[in-house]
Tab-separated table of C-alpha atoms and ligand atoms in Angstrom:
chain	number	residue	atom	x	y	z
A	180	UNK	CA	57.645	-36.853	176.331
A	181	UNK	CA	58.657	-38.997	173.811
A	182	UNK	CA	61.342	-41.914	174.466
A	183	UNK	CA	61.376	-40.300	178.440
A	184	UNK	CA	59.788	-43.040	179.978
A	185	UNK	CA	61.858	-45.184	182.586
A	186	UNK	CA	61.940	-48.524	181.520
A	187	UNK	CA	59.722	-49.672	184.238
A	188	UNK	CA	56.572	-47.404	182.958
A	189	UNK	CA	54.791	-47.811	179.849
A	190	UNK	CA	53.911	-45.035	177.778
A	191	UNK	CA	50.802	-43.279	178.497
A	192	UNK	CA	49.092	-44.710	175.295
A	193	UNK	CA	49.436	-48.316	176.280
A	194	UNK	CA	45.650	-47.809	176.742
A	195	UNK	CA	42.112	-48.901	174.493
A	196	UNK	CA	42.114	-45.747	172.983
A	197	UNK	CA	45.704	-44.532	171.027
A	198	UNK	CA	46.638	-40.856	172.391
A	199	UNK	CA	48.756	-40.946	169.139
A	200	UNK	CA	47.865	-41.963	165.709
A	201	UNK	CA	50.258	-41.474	162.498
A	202	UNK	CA	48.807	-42.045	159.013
A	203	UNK	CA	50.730	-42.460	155.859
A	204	UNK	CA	47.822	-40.723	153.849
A	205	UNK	CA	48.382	-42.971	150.459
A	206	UNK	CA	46.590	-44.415	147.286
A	207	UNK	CA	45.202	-41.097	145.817
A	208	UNK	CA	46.570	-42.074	142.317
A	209	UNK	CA	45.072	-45.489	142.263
A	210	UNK	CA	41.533	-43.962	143.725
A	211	UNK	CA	41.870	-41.312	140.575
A	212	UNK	CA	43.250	-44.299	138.219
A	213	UNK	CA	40.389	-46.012	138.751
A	214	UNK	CA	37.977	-43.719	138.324
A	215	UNK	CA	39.560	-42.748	134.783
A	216	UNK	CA	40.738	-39.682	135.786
A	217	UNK	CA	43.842	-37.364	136.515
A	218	UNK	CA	45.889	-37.670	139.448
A	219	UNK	CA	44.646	-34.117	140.738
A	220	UNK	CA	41.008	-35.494	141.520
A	221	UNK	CA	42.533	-38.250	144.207
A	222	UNK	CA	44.427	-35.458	145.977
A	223	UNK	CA	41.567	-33.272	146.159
A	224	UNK	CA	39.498	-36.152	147.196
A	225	UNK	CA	41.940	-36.978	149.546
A	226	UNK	CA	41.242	-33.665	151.445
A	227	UNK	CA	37.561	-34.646	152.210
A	228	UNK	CA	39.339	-37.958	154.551
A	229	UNK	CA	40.836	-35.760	156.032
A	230	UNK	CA	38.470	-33.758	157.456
A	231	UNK	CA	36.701	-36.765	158.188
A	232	UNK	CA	39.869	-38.425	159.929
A	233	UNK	CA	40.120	-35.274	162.230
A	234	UNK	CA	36.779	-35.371	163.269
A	235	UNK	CA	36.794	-39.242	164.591
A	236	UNK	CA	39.697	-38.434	166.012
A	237	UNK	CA	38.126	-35.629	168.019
A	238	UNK	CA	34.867	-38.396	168.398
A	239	UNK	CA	37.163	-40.852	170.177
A	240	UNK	CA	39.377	-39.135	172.351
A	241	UNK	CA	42.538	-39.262	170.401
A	242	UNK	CA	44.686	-36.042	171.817
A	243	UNK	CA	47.344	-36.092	168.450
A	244	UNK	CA	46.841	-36.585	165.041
A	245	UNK	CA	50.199	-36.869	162.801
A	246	UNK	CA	49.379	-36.980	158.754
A	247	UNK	CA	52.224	-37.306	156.065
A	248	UNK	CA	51.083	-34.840	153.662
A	249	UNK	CA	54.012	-34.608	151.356
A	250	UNK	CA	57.393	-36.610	152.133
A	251	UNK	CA	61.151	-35.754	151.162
A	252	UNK	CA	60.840	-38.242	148.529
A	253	UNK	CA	57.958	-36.425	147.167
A	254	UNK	CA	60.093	-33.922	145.095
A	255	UNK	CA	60.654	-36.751	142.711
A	256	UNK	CA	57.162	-35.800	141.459
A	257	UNK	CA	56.689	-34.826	137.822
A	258	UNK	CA	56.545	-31.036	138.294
A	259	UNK	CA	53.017	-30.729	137.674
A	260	UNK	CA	51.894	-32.948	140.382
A	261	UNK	CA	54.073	-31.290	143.389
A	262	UNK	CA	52.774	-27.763	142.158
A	263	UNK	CA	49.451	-29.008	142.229
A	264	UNK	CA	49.906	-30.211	145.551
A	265	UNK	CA	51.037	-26.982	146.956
A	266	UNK	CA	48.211	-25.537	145.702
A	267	UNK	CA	46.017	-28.009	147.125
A	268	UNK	CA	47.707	-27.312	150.452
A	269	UNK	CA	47.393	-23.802	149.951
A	270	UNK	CA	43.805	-23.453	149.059
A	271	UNK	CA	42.993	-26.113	152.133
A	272	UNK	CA	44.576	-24.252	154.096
A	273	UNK	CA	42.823	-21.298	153.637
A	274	UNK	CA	39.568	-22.972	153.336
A	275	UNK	CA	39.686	-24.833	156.595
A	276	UNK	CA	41.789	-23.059	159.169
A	277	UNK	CA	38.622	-20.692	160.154
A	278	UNK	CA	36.943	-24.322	161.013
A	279	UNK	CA	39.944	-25.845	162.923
A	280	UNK	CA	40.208	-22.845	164.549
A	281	UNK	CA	36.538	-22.689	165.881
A	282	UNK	CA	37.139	-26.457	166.846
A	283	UNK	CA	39.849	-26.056	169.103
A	284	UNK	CA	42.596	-28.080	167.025
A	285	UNK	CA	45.903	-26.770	167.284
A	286	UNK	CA	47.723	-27.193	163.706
A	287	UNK	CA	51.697	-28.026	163.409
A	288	UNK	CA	53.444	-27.972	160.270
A	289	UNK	CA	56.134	-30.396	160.550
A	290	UNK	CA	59.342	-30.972	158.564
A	291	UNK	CA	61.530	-28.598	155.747
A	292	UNK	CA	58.798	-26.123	155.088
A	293	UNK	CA	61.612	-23.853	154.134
A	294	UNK	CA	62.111	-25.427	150.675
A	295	UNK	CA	57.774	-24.583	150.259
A	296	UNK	CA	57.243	-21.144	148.407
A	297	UNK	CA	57.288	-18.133	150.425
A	298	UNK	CA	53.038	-17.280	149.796
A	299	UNK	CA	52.724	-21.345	151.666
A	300	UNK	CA	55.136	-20.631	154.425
A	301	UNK	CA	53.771	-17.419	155.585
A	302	UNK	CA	50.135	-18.809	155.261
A	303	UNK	CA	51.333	-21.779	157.110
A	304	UNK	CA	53.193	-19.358	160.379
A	305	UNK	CA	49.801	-17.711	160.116
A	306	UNK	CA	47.591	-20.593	160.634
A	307	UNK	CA	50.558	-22.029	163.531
A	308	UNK	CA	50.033	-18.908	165.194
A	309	UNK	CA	46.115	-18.770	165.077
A	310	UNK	CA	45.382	-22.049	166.965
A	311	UNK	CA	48.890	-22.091	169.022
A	312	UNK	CA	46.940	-21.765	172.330
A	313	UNK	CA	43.793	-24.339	171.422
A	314	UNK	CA	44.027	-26.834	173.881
A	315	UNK	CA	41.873	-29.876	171.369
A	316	UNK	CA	43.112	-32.123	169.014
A	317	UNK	CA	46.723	-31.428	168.094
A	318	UNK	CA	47.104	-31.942	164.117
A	319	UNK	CA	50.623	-32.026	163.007
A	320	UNK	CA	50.933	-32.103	159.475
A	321	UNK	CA	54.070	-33.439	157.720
A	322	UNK	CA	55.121	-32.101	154.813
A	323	UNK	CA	58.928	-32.359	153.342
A	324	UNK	CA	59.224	-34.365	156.100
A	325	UNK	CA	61.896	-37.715	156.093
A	326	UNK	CA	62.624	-39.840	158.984
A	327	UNK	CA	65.978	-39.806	158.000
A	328	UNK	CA	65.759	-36.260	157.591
A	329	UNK	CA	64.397	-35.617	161.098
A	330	UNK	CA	67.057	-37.704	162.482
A	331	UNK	CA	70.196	-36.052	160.823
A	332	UNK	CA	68.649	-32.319	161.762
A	333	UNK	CA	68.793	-33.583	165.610
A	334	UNK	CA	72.177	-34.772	165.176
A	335	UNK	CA	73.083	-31.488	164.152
A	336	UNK	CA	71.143	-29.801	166.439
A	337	UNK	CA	73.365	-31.700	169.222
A	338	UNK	CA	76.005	-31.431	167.427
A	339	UNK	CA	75.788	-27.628	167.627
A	340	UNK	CA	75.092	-27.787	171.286
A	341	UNK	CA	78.237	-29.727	172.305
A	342	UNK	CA	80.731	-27.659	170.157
A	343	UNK	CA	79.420	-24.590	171.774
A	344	UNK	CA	79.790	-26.327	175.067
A	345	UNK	CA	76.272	-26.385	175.942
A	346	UNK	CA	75.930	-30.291	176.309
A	347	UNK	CA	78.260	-32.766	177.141
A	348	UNK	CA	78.300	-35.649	174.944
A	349	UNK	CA	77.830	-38.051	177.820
A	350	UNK	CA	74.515	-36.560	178.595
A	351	UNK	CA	73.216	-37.579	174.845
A	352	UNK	CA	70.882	-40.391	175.883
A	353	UNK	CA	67.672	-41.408	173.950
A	354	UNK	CA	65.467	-38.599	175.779
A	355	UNK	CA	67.399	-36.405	175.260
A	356	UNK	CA	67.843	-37.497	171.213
A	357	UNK	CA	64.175	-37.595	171.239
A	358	UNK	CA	63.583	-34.138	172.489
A	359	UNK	CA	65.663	-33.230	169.591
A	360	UNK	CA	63.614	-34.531	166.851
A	361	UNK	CA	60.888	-32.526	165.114
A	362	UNK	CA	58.383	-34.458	167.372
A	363	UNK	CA	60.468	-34.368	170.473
A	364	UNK	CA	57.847	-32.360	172.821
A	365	UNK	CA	55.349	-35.415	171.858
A	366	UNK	CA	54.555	-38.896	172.825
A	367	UNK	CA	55.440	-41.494	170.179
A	368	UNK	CA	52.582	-42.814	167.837
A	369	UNK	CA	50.493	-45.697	169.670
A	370	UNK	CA	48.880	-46.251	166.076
A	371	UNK	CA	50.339	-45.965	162.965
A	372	UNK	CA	48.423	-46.337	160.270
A	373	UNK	CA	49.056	-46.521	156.484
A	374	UNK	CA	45.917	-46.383	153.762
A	375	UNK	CA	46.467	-48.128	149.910
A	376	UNK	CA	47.920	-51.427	150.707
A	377	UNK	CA	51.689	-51.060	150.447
A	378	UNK	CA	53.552	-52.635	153.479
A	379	UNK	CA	56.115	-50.364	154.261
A	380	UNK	CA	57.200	-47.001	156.335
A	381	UNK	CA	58.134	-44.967	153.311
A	382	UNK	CA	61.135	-43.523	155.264
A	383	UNK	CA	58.160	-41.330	157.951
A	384	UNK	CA	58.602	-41.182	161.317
A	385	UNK	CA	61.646	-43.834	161.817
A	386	UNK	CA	62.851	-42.678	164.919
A	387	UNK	CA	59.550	-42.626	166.561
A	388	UNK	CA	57.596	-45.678	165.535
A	389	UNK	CA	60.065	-47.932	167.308
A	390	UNK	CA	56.888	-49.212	169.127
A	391	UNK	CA	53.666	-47.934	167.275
A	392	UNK	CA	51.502	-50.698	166.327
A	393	UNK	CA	51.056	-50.907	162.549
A	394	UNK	CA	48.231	-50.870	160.891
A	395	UNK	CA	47.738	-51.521	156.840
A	396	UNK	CA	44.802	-51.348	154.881
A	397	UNK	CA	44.007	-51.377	151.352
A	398	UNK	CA	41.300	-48.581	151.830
A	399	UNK	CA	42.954	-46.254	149.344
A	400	UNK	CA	43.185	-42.830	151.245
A	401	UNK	CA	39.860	-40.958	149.442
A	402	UNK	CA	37.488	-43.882	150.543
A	403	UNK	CA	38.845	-43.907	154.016
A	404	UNK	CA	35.997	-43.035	156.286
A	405	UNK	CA	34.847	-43.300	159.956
A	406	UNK	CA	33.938	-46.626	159.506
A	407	UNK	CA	37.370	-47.524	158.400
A	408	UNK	CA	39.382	-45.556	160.775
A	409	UNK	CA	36.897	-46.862	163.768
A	410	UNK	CA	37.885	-50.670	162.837
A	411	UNK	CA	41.641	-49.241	163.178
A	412	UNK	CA	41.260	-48.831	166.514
A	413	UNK	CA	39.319	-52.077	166.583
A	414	UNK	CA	42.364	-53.422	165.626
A	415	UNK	CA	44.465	-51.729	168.001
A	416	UNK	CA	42.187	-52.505	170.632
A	417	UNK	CA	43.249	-55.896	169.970
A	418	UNK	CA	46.801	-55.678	170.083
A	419	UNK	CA	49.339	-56.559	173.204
A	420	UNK	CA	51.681	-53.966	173.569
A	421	UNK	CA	54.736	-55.209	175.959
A	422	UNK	CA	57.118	-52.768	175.142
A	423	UNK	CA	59.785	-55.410	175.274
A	424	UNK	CA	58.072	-57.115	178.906
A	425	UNK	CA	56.410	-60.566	178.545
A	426	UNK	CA	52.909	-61.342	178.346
A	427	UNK	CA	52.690	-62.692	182.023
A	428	UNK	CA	53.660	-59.445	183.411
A	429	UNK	CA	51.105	-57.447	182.003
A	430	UNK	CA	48.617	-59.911	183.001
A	431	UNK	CA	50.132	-59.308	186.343
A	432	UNK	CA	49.494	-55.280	186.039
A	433	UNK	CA	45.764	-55.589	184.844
A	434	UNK	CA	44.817	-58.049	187.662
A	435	UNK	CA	46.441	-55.991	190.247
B	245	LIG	C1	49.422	-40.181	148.486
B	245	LIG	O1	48.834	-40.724	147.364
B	245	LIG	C2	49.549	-38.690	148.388
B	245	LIG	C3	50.928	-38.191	148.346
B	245	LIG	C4	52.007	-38.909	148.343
B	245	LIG	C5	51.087	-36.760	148.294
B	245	LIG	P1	49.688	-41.121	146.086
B	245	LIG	O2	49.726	-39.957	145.175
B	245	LIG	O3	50.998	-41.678	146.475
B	245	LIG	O4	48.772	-42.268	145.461
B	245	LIG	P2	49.252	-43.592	144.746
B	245	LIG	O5	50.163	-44.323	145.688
B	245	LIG	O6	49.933	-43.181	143.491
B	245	LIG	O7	47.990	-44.340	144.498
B	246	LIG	C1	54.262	-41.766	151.172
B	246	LIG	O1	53.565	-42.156	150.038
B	246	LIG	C2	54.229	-40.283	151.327
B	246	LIG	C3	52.930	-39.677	151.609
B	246	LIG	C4	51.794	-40.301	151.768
B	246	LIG	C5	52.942	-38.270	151.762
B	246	LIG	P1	54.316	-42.445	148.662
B	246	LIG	O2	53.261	-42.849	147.705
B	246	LIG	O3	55.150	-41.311	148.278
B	246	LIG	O4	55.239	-43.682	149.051
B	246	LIG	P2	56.061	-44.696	148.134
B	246	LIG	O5	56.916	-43.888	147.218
B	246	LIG	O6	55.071	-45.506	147.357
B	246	LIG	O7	56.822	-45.543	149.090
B	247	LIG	MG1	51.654	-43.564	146.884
Protein backbone atom coordinates (compact mmCIF):
# COMPACT_ATOMS: atom_id res chain seq x y z
CA UNK A 1 0.00 0.00 0.00
CA UNK A 2 1.38 3.04 -0.91
CA UNK A 3 3.78 5.10 1.56
CA UNK A 4 2.99 1.84 4.24
CA UNK A 5 6.23 0.47 4.14
CA UNK A 6 8.38 0.53 7.46
CA UNK A 7 11.37 2.26 6.86
CA UNK A 8 13.44 -0.79 7.07
CA UNK A 9 11.63 -2.53 3.84
CA UNK A 10 11.77 -1.34 0.44
CA UNK A 11 8.88 -1.19 -1.65
CA UNK A 12 7.94 -4.19 -3.50
CA UNK A 13 9.04 -2.61 -6.89
CA UNK A 14 12.62 -2.11 -5.91
CA UNK A 15 12.97 -5.01 -8.41
CA UNK A 16 14.28 -5.38 -12.52
CA UNK A 17 10.96 -5.17 -13.59
CA UNK A 18 8.71 -1.79 -12.27
CA UNK A 19 5.25 -3.18 -10.72
CA UNK A 20 4.30 0.53 -11.35
CA UNK A 21 4.79 2.69 -14.30
CA UNK A 22 3.24 6.39 -14.70
CA UNK A 23 3.40 8.10 -18.11
CA UNK A 24 2.81 11.71 -18.80
CA UNK A 25 1.33 10.79 -22.33
CA UNK A 26 2.73 14.19 -24.16
CA UNK A 27 3.86 15.70 -27.60
CA UNK A 28 0.66 14.94 -29.67
CA UNK A 29 0.66 18.59 -31.00
CA UNK A 30 4.23 18.60 -32.08
CA UNK A 31 3.73 14.86 -33.74
CA UNK A 32 0.51 16.60 -35.66
CA UNK A 33 2.66 19.99 -36.17
CA UNK A 34 4.97 18.24 -37.90
CA UNK A 35 3.16 16.36 -40.01
CA UNK A 36 1.24 19.64 -41.24
CA UNK A 37 -1.75 18.85 -39.74
CA UNK A 38 -4.45 19.69 -37.00
CA UNK A 39 -3.99 19.00 -33.50
CA UNK A 40 -6.92 16.30 -33.61
CA UNK A 41 -4.73 13.77 -35.75
CA UNK A 42 -1.86 13.59 -32.77
CA UNK A 43 -4.58 12.78 -30.23
CA UNK A 44 -6.08 10.21 -32.26
CA UNK A 45 -2.71 8.93 -33.04
CA UNK A 46 -1.94 9.05 -29.64
CA UNK A 47 -4.63 6.34 -28.93
CA UNK A 48 -2.81 3.69 -31.12
CA UNK A 49 0.47 4.07 -28.18
CA UNK A 50 -1.65 3.37 -26.11
CA UNK A 51 -2.84 0.28 -26.93
CA UNK A 52 0.54 -0.55 -27.70
CA UNK A 53 1.85 0.70 -24.16
CA UNK A 54 -0.79 -1.65 -22.48
CA UNK A 55 0.16 -4.51 -24.24
CA UNK A 56 4.14 -4.39 -23.28
CA UNK A 57 3.06 -3.75 -20.19
CA UNK A 58 1.06 -6.97 -20.05
CA UNK A 59 4.43 -8.58 -22.16
CA UNK A 60 6.69 -7.70 -19.22
CA UNK A 61 5.02 -8.30 -16.15
CA UNK A 62 4.14 -4.83 -15.12
CA UNK A 63 0.90 -5.34 -12.63
CA UNK A 64 -0.22 -1.21 -12.93
CA UNK A 65 -0.31 1.03 -15.59
CA UNK A 66 -1.12 4.87 -14.61
CA UNK A 67 -1.63 7.26 -17.94
CA UNK A 68 -2.39 11.11 -17.64
CA UNK A 69 -5.00 11.41 -20.14
CA UNK A 70 -6.25 14.88 -19.53
CA UNK A 71 -4.84 17.05 -16.48
CA UNK A 72 -6.58 19.93 -14.37
CA UNK A 73 -4.64 22.29 -16.33
CA UNK A 74 -6.08 20.91 -19.40
CA UNK A 75 -9.30 23.08 -19.26
CA UNK A 76 -7.15 25.92 -20.41
CA UNK A 77 -7.62 24.30 -23.85
CA UNK A 78 -9.16 26.33 -26.66
CA UNK A 79 -12.69 24.86 -26.51
CA UNK A 80 -12.41 22.95 -29.54
CA UNK A 81 -9.53 20.90 -28.51
CA UNK A 82 -10.98 19.70 -24.91
CA UNK A 83 -14.35 18.77 -26.75
CA UNK A 84 -12.49 16.93 -29.14
CA UNK A 85 -10.78 15.18 -26.55
CA UNK A 86 -13.84 14.02 -24.82
CA UNK A 87 -14.91 12.69 -27.78
CA UNK A 88 -11.83 10.94 -28.40
CA UNK A 89 -12.19 9.46 -24.92
CA UNK A 90 -15.60 8.66 -25.55
CA UNK A 91 -15.41 6.89 -28.81
CA UNK A 92 -12.10 4.90 -27.30
CA UNK A 93 -13.82 4.01 -24.84
CA UNK A 94 -16.41 2.40 -26.49
CA UNK A 95 -14.21 0.97 -29.07
CA UNK A 96 -11.82 -0.77 -26.76
CA UNK A 97 -13.45 -1.74 -23.50
CA UNK A 98 -14.91 -5.13 -25.22
CA UNK A 99 -10.92 -5.83 -25.82
CA UNK A 100 -9.68 -4.84 -22.29
CA UNK A 101 -12.31 -6.66 -21.06
CA UNK A 102 -11.48 -10.01 -22.87
CA UNK A 103 -7.79 -9.28 -21.72
CA UNK A 104 -8.27 -9.26 -18.20
CA UNK A 105 -7.27 -5.45 -17.54
CA UNK A 106 -9.13 -3.87 -14.94
CA UNK A 107 -9.77 -0.02 -15.99
CA UNK A 108 -9.80 2.98 -13.24
CA UNK A 109 -10.80 6.33 -14.06
CA UNK A 110 -8.94 8.53 -11.85
CA UNK A 111 -9.40 12.17 -10.80
CA UNK A 112 -12.66 14.94 -11.12
CA UNK A 113 -14.63 12.97 -13.62
CA UNK A 114 -17.55 14.84 -12.22
CA UNK A 115 -16.79 18.06 -14.15
CA UNK A 116 -16.83 15.34 -17.66
CA UNK A 117 -20.39 15.37 -19.35
CA UNK A 118 -22.91 13.14 -18.01
CA UNK A 119 -23.01 10.61 -21.59
CA UNK A 120 -18.68 10.19 -20.50
CA UNK A 121 -19.31 9.58 -16.87
CA UNK A 122 -21.91 6.99 -17.15
CA UNK A 123 -19.92 5.26 -20.03
CA UNK A 124 -16.95 5.53 -17.85
CA UNK A 125 -19.01 3.73 -14.32
CA UNK A 126 -19.98 1.28 -17.03
CA UNK A 127 -16.68 0.27 -18.27
CA UNK A 128 -15.32 0.51 -14.10
CA UNK A 129 -17.90 -1.87 -13.42
CA UNK A 130 -17.28 -4.35 -16.40
CA UNK A 131 -13.62 -5.27 -15.62
CA UNK A 132 -13.88 -4.47 -11.64
CA UNK A 133 -13.17 -8.18 -10.86
CA UNK A 134 -10.25 -8.85 -13.75
CA UNK A 135 -7.43 -9.77 -11.88
CA UNK A 136 -4.56 -8.53 -15.12
CA UNK A 137 -3.10 -5.43 -15.75
CA UNK A 138 -4.65 -2.64 -13.71
CA UNK A 139 -5.00 0.59 -16.10
CA UNK A 140 -5.82 3.67 -14.24
CA UNK A 141 -6.49 6.41 -16.39
CA UNK A 142 -6.16 10.05 -15.23
CA UNK A 143 -8.21 12.44 -16.43
CA UNK A 144 -8.99 16.01 -14.60
CA UNK A 145 -6.59 14.78 -12.49
CA UNK A 146 -3.90 17.43 -10.46
CA UNK A 147 -1.44 16.41 -7.94
CA UNK A 148 -2.32 19.27 -6.13
CA UNK A 149 -5.77 18.45 -6.62
CA UNK A 150 -5.44 14.89 -5.28
CA UNK A 151 -3.69 16.19 -2.35
CA UNK A 152 -6.22 18.94 -1.17
CA UNK A 153 -9.32 16.25 -1.74
CA UNK A 154 -7.40 13.94 0.97
CA UNK A 155 -7.00 16.75 3.20
CA UNK A 156 -10.53 17.17 3.13
CA UNK A 157 -11.33 13.82 3.21
CA UNK A 158 -9.41 13.79 6.75
CA UNK A 159 -10.53 16.69 7.49
CA UNK A 160 -14.11 15.37 7.40
CA UNK A 161 -13.11 12.35 9.35
CA UNK A 162 -11.67 14.18 12.40
CA UNK A 163 -14.56 16.75 12.76
CA UNK A 164 -16.95 13.91 12.83
CA UNK A 165 -14.72 12.27 15.35
CA UNK A 166 -13.80 9.40 13.34
CA UNK A 167 -9.91 9.99 13.40
CA UNK A 168 -7.82 11.58 15.72
CA UNK A 169 -5.48 13.96 14.32
CA UNK A 170 -2.53 12.26 15.95
CA UNK A 171 -3.16 9.17 13.99
CA UNK A 172 -2.65 11.29 10.53
CA UNK A 173 0.71 9.81 9.54
CA UNK A 174 1.95 9.41 5.89
CA UNK A 175 0.03 5.91 5.44
CA UNK A 176 -2.55 6.92 6.48
CA UNK A 177 -2.37 10.40 4.11
CA UNK A 178 -1.55 8.04 1.41
CA UNK A 179 -4.52 5.82 1.76
CA UNK A 180 -6.36 8.98 1.33
CA UNK A 181 -5.23 9.98 -2.01
CA UNK A 182 -6.95 8.91 -5.22
CA UNK A 183 -4.17 6.22 -5.52
CA UNK A 184 -4.07 5.32 -1.90
CA UNK A 185 -5.03 1.40 -2.29
CA UNK A 186 -1.79 1.32 -4.73
CA UNK A 187 1.90 1.07 -4.61
CA UNK A 188 3.71 4.25 -5.69
CA UNK A 189 5.09 4.44 -9.36
CA UNK A 190 8.63 2.58 -9.63
CA UNK A 191 8.79 4.26 -13.23
CA UNK A 192 7.63 7.34 -14.25
CA UNK A 193 7.84 8.13 -17.47
CA UNK A 194 7.17 11.30 -19.55
CA UNK A 195 7.13 11.18 -23.70
CA UNK A 196 7.96 14.76 -25.86
CA UNK A 197 11.00 16.04 -24.20
CA UNK A 198 9.85 18.55 -21.59
CA UNK A 199 11.59 18.01 -18.15
CA UNK A 200 9.05 18.48 -15.76
CA UNK A 201 6.00 16.78 -13.62
CA UNK A 202 3.28 18.98 -15.00
CA UNK A 203 1.68 19.12 -11.49
CA UNK A 204 0.67 14.69 -11.92
CA UNK A 205 1.09 12.53 -9.33
CA UNK A 206 3.14 14.86 -6.70
CA UNK A 207 2.38 13.10 -3.73
CA UNK A 208 3.30 9.79 -5.07
CA UNK A 209 6.42 10.10 -7.16
CA UNK A 210 8.44 11.04 -4.10
CA UNK A 211 10.65 8.05 -5.20
CA UNK A 212 9.70 6.94 -8.85
CA UNK A 213 12.60 6.99 -11.05
CA UNK A 214 12.16 9.46 -13.92
CA UNK A 215 12.36 8.81 -17.12
CA UNK A 216 12.30 11.56 -20.20
CA UNK A 217 12.34 11.03 -23.69
CA UNK A 218 11.84 13.04 -26.66
CA UNK A 219 9.78 10.19 -28.38
CA UNK A 220 6.74 12.39 -28.87
CA UNK A 221 3.77 10.24 -27.48
CA UNK A 222 2.27 8.88 -31.18
CA UNK A 223 5.76 7.37 -32.14
CA UNK A 224 6.19 5.77 -28.80
CA UNK A 225 6.34 2.07 -29.40
CA UNK A 226 7.53 -1.22 -27.77
CA UNK A 227 10.82 -0.57 -28.69
CA UNK A 228 10.80 2.68 -26.88
CA UNK A 229 8.97 1.74 -23.83
CA UNK A 230 11.29 -1.64 -23.63
CA UNK A 231 14.57 0.70 -23.46
CA UNK A 232 12.53 2.49 -20.48
CA UNK A 233 12.85 -0.25 -18.52
CA UNK A 234 16.37 -0.66 -19.86
CA UNK A 235 16.88 2.35 -18.23
CA UNK A 236 15.29 1.54 -15.11
CA UNK A 237 16.99 -1.59 -15.01
CA UNK A 238 19.92 0.50 -14.61
CA UNK A 239 19.03 2.64 -11.91
CA UNK A 240 19.98 2.29 -7.92
CA UNK A 241 17.09 2.83 -5.99
CA UNK A 242 18.15 3.43 -2.10
CA UNK A 243 15.18 4.88 -0.93
CA UNK A 244 17.22 7.22 1.18
CA UNK A 245 19.89 4.00 2.38
CA UNK A 246 23.47 4.13 0.97
CA UNK A 247 24.86 2.23 -1.74
CA UNK A 248 26.91 -0.17 0.60
CA UNK A 249 23.87 -1.42 2.19
CA UNK A 250 22.18 -2.61 -0.68
CA UNK A 251 25.23 -4.25 -1.80
CA UNK A 252 24.99 -5.83 1.56
CA UNK A 253 21.18 -7.13 0.81
CA UNK A 254 21.98 -8.59 -2.75
CA UNK A 255 25.08 -10.54 -1.51
CA UNK A 256 23.28 -11.90 1.40
C1 LIG B 1 -0.54 15.50 -24.77
O1 LIG B 1 -0.11 16.08 -25.95
C2 LIG B 1 -2.01 15.25 -24.76
C3 LIG B 1 -2.77 16.03 -23.78
C4 LIG B 1 -2.30 16.92 -22.97
C5 LIG B 1 -4.19 15.78 -23.72
P1 LIG B 1 -0.15 17.65 -26.17
O2 LIG B 1 -1.45 18.00 -26.77
O3 LIG B 1 0.21 18.37 -24.93
O4 LIG B 1 1.02 17.82 -27.25
P2 LIG B 1 2.06 19.00 -27.35
O5 LIG B 1 2.76 19.12 -26.03
O6 LIG B 1 1.29 20.22 -27.70
O7 LIG B 1 2.98 18.57 -28.44
C1 LIG C 1 0.55 17.14 -19.35
O1 LIG C 1 0.85 17.61 -20.63
C2 LIG C 1 -0.84 16.60 -19.30
C3 LIG C 1 -1.11 15.39 -20.08
C4 LIG C 1 -0.26 14.72 -20.80
C5 LIG C 1 -2.44 14.91 -19.99
P1 LIG C 1 0.71 19.15 -20.99
O2 LIG C 1 1.12 19.27 -22.41
O3 LIG C 1 -0.62 19.65 -20.65
O4 LIG C 1 1.80 19.81 -20.03
P2 LIG C 1 2.43 21.27 -20.02
O5 LIG C 1 1.31 22.25 -20.02
O6 LIG C 1 3.26 21.41 -21.26
O7 LIG C 1 3.28 21.31 -18.80
MG1 LIG D 1 1.97 19.01 -24.14
Amino acid sequence: MAGSESKGDLPDGAGCIPRHVAIIMDGNGRWARQRGQPRHAGHRAGVESVRRVIEACVEHGTEILTLFAFSSENWRRPRSEVDMLMELFMVALGREICKLDKNNIRLRVIGETSAFPQKLQRQIAEAEARTADNDGLLLQIAANYGGRWDITQAARRLAQQVASGELDPADIDEACFARATAFGDVPDPDLFIRTGGEQRISNFLLWHCAYSELYFTPVLWPDFDKETFAEALSEYARRERRFGQASEQLDKANTG
